[in-house]
Amino acid sequence: MLQQSASDRRGILALLVSAGAAISLPASSAAAAAAPARAAAPSPLPVPPLTETYVNAEGFKFNYPPDWVVAFDRTGSSGNGAVIVVGDFRALITVSVFRTTTVAEAVLRAGLSEENGYEICVEPQQRQAMRFQLLRSTIAAAAAAGAGDGAAREAEGSVSAAYDFEYSLESCQGEVEEGLGGTLRCLGPFNNVIPSQRRHHIGRCLLINGKAYSLNANTPEDRWVQVGPILQAVVDTFGPA
């Protein structure tokens, strides 16, 4: 009896399929029925006023929106590393300024180029990445951001041209394992596969008073279309104080 019922259901299903094939739907209706609904692409958010100005005694400054918060400020510290971190952390936006004290004398004399700018400000991030894609690497107008006092310092030779960069990287909070065919996996403490994180970065690097300072603004890759213009606006304000 159960077999008969199952057979009946298969027969009814076959009839429904045949009937559906015999019905001629308008082209638009057929396409709508065949294609799954697509979510609308996110639109860029408006760039808010950058009314907050951060000025650092080491010689740089930048502007950011008033609702962002300062995570930490290590002004006065020494060595390589982050000096200041601000952002809208609920929106997963982070802006950091990194200091590099180990800059070759030849670079300080000649100024930043695409090659040495990449080596100083981008390559350290690439070395730690699971996957990396360079999107932009260029020399900007000399000390274009943060006009005013920057022009005088440029004339004195303490500030060189700016190096602008953009890249996307995928990072792993555990161990990266390379499998067959070069496939990479991110493994947790129990050798389990854990999610990796992909973020979009843009920034600017400057030589100021014998050190390199790079502002790095980043957000998850899937948020880039929405908040990218905001991050670019912040990067554009980075310059000598």
CSV table of C-alpha atoms in Angstrom, one decimal:
chain,number,residue,atom,x,y,z
A,1,MET,CA,0.0,0.0,0.0
A,2,LEU,CA,2.8,2.3,0.9
A,3,GLN,CA,4.6,1.4,-2.4
A,4,GLN,CA,1.4,2.2,-4.3
A,5,SER,CA,1.1,5.6,-2.7
A,6,ALA,CA,4.6,6.4,-3.5
A,7,SER,CA,4.1,5.4,-7.1
A,8,ASP,CA,1.0,7.5,-7.3
A,9,ARG,CA,2.8,10.5,-6.0
A,10,ARG,CA,5.6,10.0,-8.6
A,11,GLY,CA,2.9,9.8,-11.3
A,12,ILE,CA,1.2,12.9,-10.2
A,13,LEU,CA,4.5,14.8,-10.0
A,14,ALA,CA,5.3,13.6,-13.6
A,15,LEU,CA,1.9,14.9,-14.8
A,16,LEU,CA,2.5,18.3,-13.1
A,17,VAL,CA,5.9,18.6,-14.7
A,18,SER,CA,4.5,17.7,-18.1
A,19,ALA,CA,1.6,20.2,-17.6
A,20,GLY,CA,4.1,22.9,-16.6
A,21,ALA,CA,6.1,22.3,-19.7
A,22,ALA,CA,3.0,22.6,-21.9
A,23,ILE,CA,2.0,26.0,-20.4
A,24,SER,CA,3.5,28.9,-22.3
A,25,LEU,CA,4.6,31.6,-19.9
A,26,PRO,CA,5.4,35.2,-21.0
A,27,ALA,CA,9.2,35.6,-21.4
A,28,SER,CA,9.4,38.0,-18.4
A,29,SER,CA,7.4,35.7,-16.2
A,30,ALA,CA,9.5,32.7,-17.2
A,31,ALA,CA,12.7,34.6,-16.5
A,32,ALA,CA,11.4,35.8,-13.1
A,33,ALA,CA,10.4,32.2,-12.2
A,34,ALA,CA,13.8,30.8,-13.3
A,35,ALA,CA,16.1,33.4,-11.8
A,36,PRO,CA,16.4,33.7,-8.0
A,37,ALA,CA,15.8,37.2,-6.6
A,38,ARG,CA,19.1,39.2,-6.4
A,39,ALA,CA,19.8,41.5,-3.5
A,40,ALA,CA,20.3,45.1,-4.6
A,41,ALA,CA,24.0,46.1,-4.6
A,42,PRO,CA,24.9,48.3,-1.7
A,43,SER,CA,25.2,52.0,-2.4
A,44,PRO,CA,28.1,54.1,-1.1
A,45,LEU,CA,27.3,55.9,2.2
A,46,PRO,CA,27.6,59.7,2.1
A,47,VAL,CA,30.9,61.1,3.4
A,48,PRO,CA,30.2,62.8,6.7
A,49,PRO,CA,31.9,66.0,7.7
A,50,LEU,CA,35.4,65.3,8.9
A,51,THR,CA,35.3,67.7,11.8
A,52,GLU,CA,37.7,66.0,14.2
A,53,THR,CA,41.4,66.8,13.7
A,54,TYR,CA,44.1,64.6,15.2
A,55,VAL,CA,47.4,66.4,15.5
A,56,ASN,CA,50.4,64.4,16.7
A,57,ALA,CA,53.5,65.9,18.2
A,58,GLU,CA,55.7,63.7,16.0
A,59,GLY,CA,54.6,65.8,13.0
A,60,PHE,CA,51.5,64.4,11.3
A,61,LYS,CA,47.8,65.0,11.4
A,62,PHE,CA,44.5,63.8,9.8
A,63,ASN,CA,40.8,64.4,10.1
A,64,TYR,CA,38.0,62.0,10.9
A,65,PRO,CA,34.2,62.0,11.5
A,66,PRO,CA,33.0,63.2,14.9
A,67,ASP,CA,31.3,59.9,15.9
A,68,TRP,CA,34.5,57.9,15.6
A,69,VAL,CA,36.4,57.0,18.8
A,70,VAL,CA,40.1,56.7,19.7
A,71,ALA,CA,41.1,53.2,20.7
A,72,PHE,CA,44.5,54.1,21.9
A,73,ASP,CA,47.2,56.8,21.5
A,74,ARG,CA,50.8,55.9,22.0
A,75,THR,CA,52.4,59.2,21.3
A,76,GLY,CA,55.8,59.4,22.9
A,77,SER,CA,56.5,55.7,22.5
A,78,SER,CA,59.5,54.5,20.6
A,79,GLY,CA,60.3,52.0,17.9
A,80,ASN,CA,58.2,50.6,15.1
A,81,GLY,CA,54.4,50.1,15.6
A,82,ALA,CA,51.1,51.7,15.8
A,83,VAL,CA,51.0,55.3,17.2
A,84,ILE,CA,47.2,56.0,17.1
A,85,VAL,CA,44.1,53.9,16.3
A,86,VAL,CA,40.7,55.4,15.7
A,87,GLY,CA,37.6,54.2,14.0
A,88,ASP,CA,33.9,53.4,13.9
A,89,PHE,CA,34.3,50.0,15.4
A,90,ARG,CA,30.6,49.1,15.3
A,91,ALA,CA,30.8,49.6,11.5
A,92,LEU,CA,34.1,47.6,11.4
A,93,ILE,CA,36.1,50.6,10.3
A,94,THR,CA,39.7,51.0,11.6
A,95,VAL,CA,42.2,53.7,10.9
A,96,SER,CA,45.7,53.4,12.2
A,97,VAL,CA,49.0,55.3,11.9
A,98,PHE,CA,52.1,53.2,12.0
A,99,ARG,CA,55.6,54.4,12.7
A,100,THR,CA,58.7,53.0,11.0
A,101,THR,CA,62.0,54.1,12.5
A,102,THR,CA,64.3,51.9,10.5
A,103,VAL,CA,64.4,53.9,7.3
A,104,ALA,CA,67.6,53.7,5.2
A,105,GLU,CA,69.6,56.9,4.9
A,106,ALA,CA,69.4,56.6,1.1
A,107,VAL,CA,65.6,56.6,1.2
A,108,LEU,CA,65.6,59.7,3.6
A,109,ARG,CA,67.9,61.5,1.1
A,110,ALA,CA,66.1,60.5,-2.1
A,111,GLY,CA,62.5,60.4,-0.8
A,112,LEU,CA,59.8,57.9,-1.3
A,113,SER,CA,59.3,56.0,-4.5
A,114,GLU,CA,56.8,53.3,-5.5
A,115,GLU,CA,59.5,50.7,-4.8
A,116,ASN,CA,60.7,51.8,-1.4
A,117,GLY,CA,57.3,53.0,-0.3
A,118,TYR,CA,55.9,49.5,-0.9
A,119,GLU,CA,58.8,47.9,0.9
A,120,ILE,CA,58.4,50.2,4.0
A,121,CYS,CA,54.6,50.6,4.3
A,122,VAL,CA,53.0,47.6,2.5
A,123,GLU,CA,55.3,44.6,2.4
A,124,PRO,CA,55.2,44.0,6.2
A,125,GLN,CA,51.5,43.6,5.9
A,126,GLN,CA,51.8,41.3,2.9
A,127,ARG,CA,54.2,39.0,4.8
A,128,GLN,CA,51.5,38.3,7.4
A,129,ALA,CA,48.7,37.7,4.9
A,130,MET,CA,47.2,34.4,3.8
A,131,ARG,CA,46.3,36.0,0.4
A,132,PHE,CA,47.3,39.4,-0.9
A,133,GLN,CA,46.3,41.5,-3.9
A,134,LEU,CA,47.9,44.9,-4.6
A,135,LEU,CA,45.4,47.3,-6.2
A,136,ARG,CA,47.2,50.6,-6.3
A,137,SER,CA,50.7,51.8,-5.7
A,138,THR,CA,51.6,55.4,-6.6
A,139,ILE,CA,53.4,58.5,-5.7
A,140,ALA,CA,51.0,61.4,-4.8
A,141,ALA,CA,51.7,65.1,-5.0
A,142,ALA,CA,54.3,66.1,-2.6
A,143,ALA,CA,52.8,66.5,0.9
A,144,ALA,CA,49.4,67.2,-0.8
A,145,ALA,CA,47.4,66.4,2.2
A,146,GLY,CA,47.4,68.7,5.2
A,147,ALA,CA,48.3,71.8,3.3
A,148,GLY,CA,49.6,74.9,5.0
A,149,ASP,CA,52.5,74.2,7.4
A,150,GLY,CA,53.4,71.1,5.3
A,151,ALA,CA,54.5,73.3,2.4
A,152,ALA,CA,57.1,75.0,4.6
A,153,ARG,CA,58.3,71.7,6.0
A,154,GLU,CA,58.6,70.4,2.5
A,155,ALA,CA,60.8,73.3,1.6
A,156,GLU,CA,63.0,72.5,4.6
A,157,GLY,CA,63.4,69.0,3.4
A,158,SER,CA,61.9,67.2,6.4
A,159,VAL,CA,58.9,65.9,4.5
A,160,SER,CA,59.0,64.1,1.1
A,161,ALA,CA,56.4,63.1,-1.4
A,162,ALA,CA,53.6,60.9,-0.3
A,163,TYR,CA,53.3,57.2,-1.3
A,164,ASP,CA,49.6,56.1,-1.7
A,165,PHE,CA,48.6,52.4,-1.7
A,166,GLU,CA,45.6,50.2,-1.8
A,167,TYR,CA,45.4,46.4,-1.4
A,168,SER,CA,43.1,43.6,-0.3
A,169,LEU,CA,44.3,40.8,2.0
A,170,GLU,CA,43.0,37.7,3.6
A,171,SER,CA,44.3,37.0,7.1
A,172,CYS,CA,44.2,33.9,9.3
A,173,GLN,CA,44.0,34.1,13.1
A,174,GLY,CA,45.4,30.6,13.3
A,175,GLU,CA,47.8,28.6,11.2
A,176,VAL,CA,47.9,28.6,7.4
A,177,GLU,CA,48.2,25.2,5.9
A,178,GLU,CA,48.9,24.6,2.2
A,179,GLY,CA,47.3,21.5,0.7
A,180,LEU,CA,47.3,19.8,-2.6
A,181,GLY,CA,47.4,22.2,-5.6
A,182,GLY,CA,48.4,25.1,-3.4
A,183,THR,CA,45.0,25.3,-1.7
A,184,LEU,CA,45.3,27.3,1.6
A,185,ARG,CA,43.3,26.5,4.7
A,186,CYS,CA,43.1,28.5,8.0
A,187,LEU,CA,43.4,26.1,10.9
A,188,GLY,CA,42.4,26.7,14.6
A,189,PRO,CA,44.0,25.3,17.7
A,190,PHE,CA,42.4,21.9,17.3
A,191,ASN,CA,43.5,21.6,13.7
A,192,ASN,CA,39.9,22.6,12.7
A,193,VAL,CA,39.2,24.8,9.8
A,194,ILE,CA,38.3,28.3,10.9
A,195,PRO,CA,37.1,31.3,8.9
A,196,SER,CA,39.7,33.7,7.4
A,197,GLN,CA,39.1,37.4,7.2
A,198,ARG,CA,39.3,39.5,4.1
A,199,ARG,CA,39.7,43.3,4.4
A,200,HIS,CA,40.2,46.1,2.0
A,201,HIS,CA,43.0,48.6,2.9
A,202,ILE,CA,43.9,52.1,1.5
A,203,GLY,CA,46.5,54.4,2.9
A,204,ARG,CA,49.2,57.0,2.6
A,205,CYS,CA,52.9,56.9,3.7
A,206,LEU,CA,55.1,59.9,4.5
A,207,LEU,CA,58.6,60.5,5.6
A,208,ILE,CA,58.6,63.0,8.5
A,209,ASN,CA,61.7,64.0,10.5
A,210,GLY,CA,63.7,60.9,9.6
A,211,LYS,CA,60.8,58.3,10.1
A,212,ALA,CA,58.1,56.8,8.0
A,213,TYR,CA,54.5,57.2,9.0
A,214,SER,CA,51.7,55.4,7.2
A,215,LEU,CA,48.0,55.9,7.7
A,216,ASN,CA,46.2,52.7,7.0
A,217,ALA,CA,42.3,52.7,6.7
A,218,ASN,CA,40.6,49.4,6.3
A,219,THR,CA,37.2,47.6,6.5
A,220,PRO,CA,35.9,44.1,5.6
A,221,GLU,CA,35.9,43.6,1.9
A,222,ASP,CA,32.1,43.2,1.7
A,223,ARG,CA,31.7,46.6,3.3
A,224,TRP,CA,34.1,48.4,0.9
A,225,VAL,CA,31.6,49.6,-1.6
A,226,GLN,CA,29.6,51.3,1.2
A,227,VAL,CA,32.4,52.9,3.3
A,228,GLY,CA,35.3,53.1,0.8
A,229,PRO,CA,34.6,56.8,0.0
A,230,ILE,CA,34.7,57.7,3.7
A,231,LEU,CA,38.0,56.0,4.2
A,232,GLN,CA,39.4,57.7,1.1
A,233,ALA,CA,38.3,61.1,2.4
A,234,VAL,CA,40.2,60.4,5.7
A,235,VAL,CA,43.3,59.2,3.9
A,236,ASP,CA,43.3,62.4,1.8
A,237,THR,CA,43.6,64.5,4.9
A,238,PHE,CA,46.8,62.7,6.2
A,239,GLY,CA,49.8,65.0,6.0
A,240,PRO,CA,52.5,66.8,8.0
A,241,ALA,CA,51.4,68.9,11.0
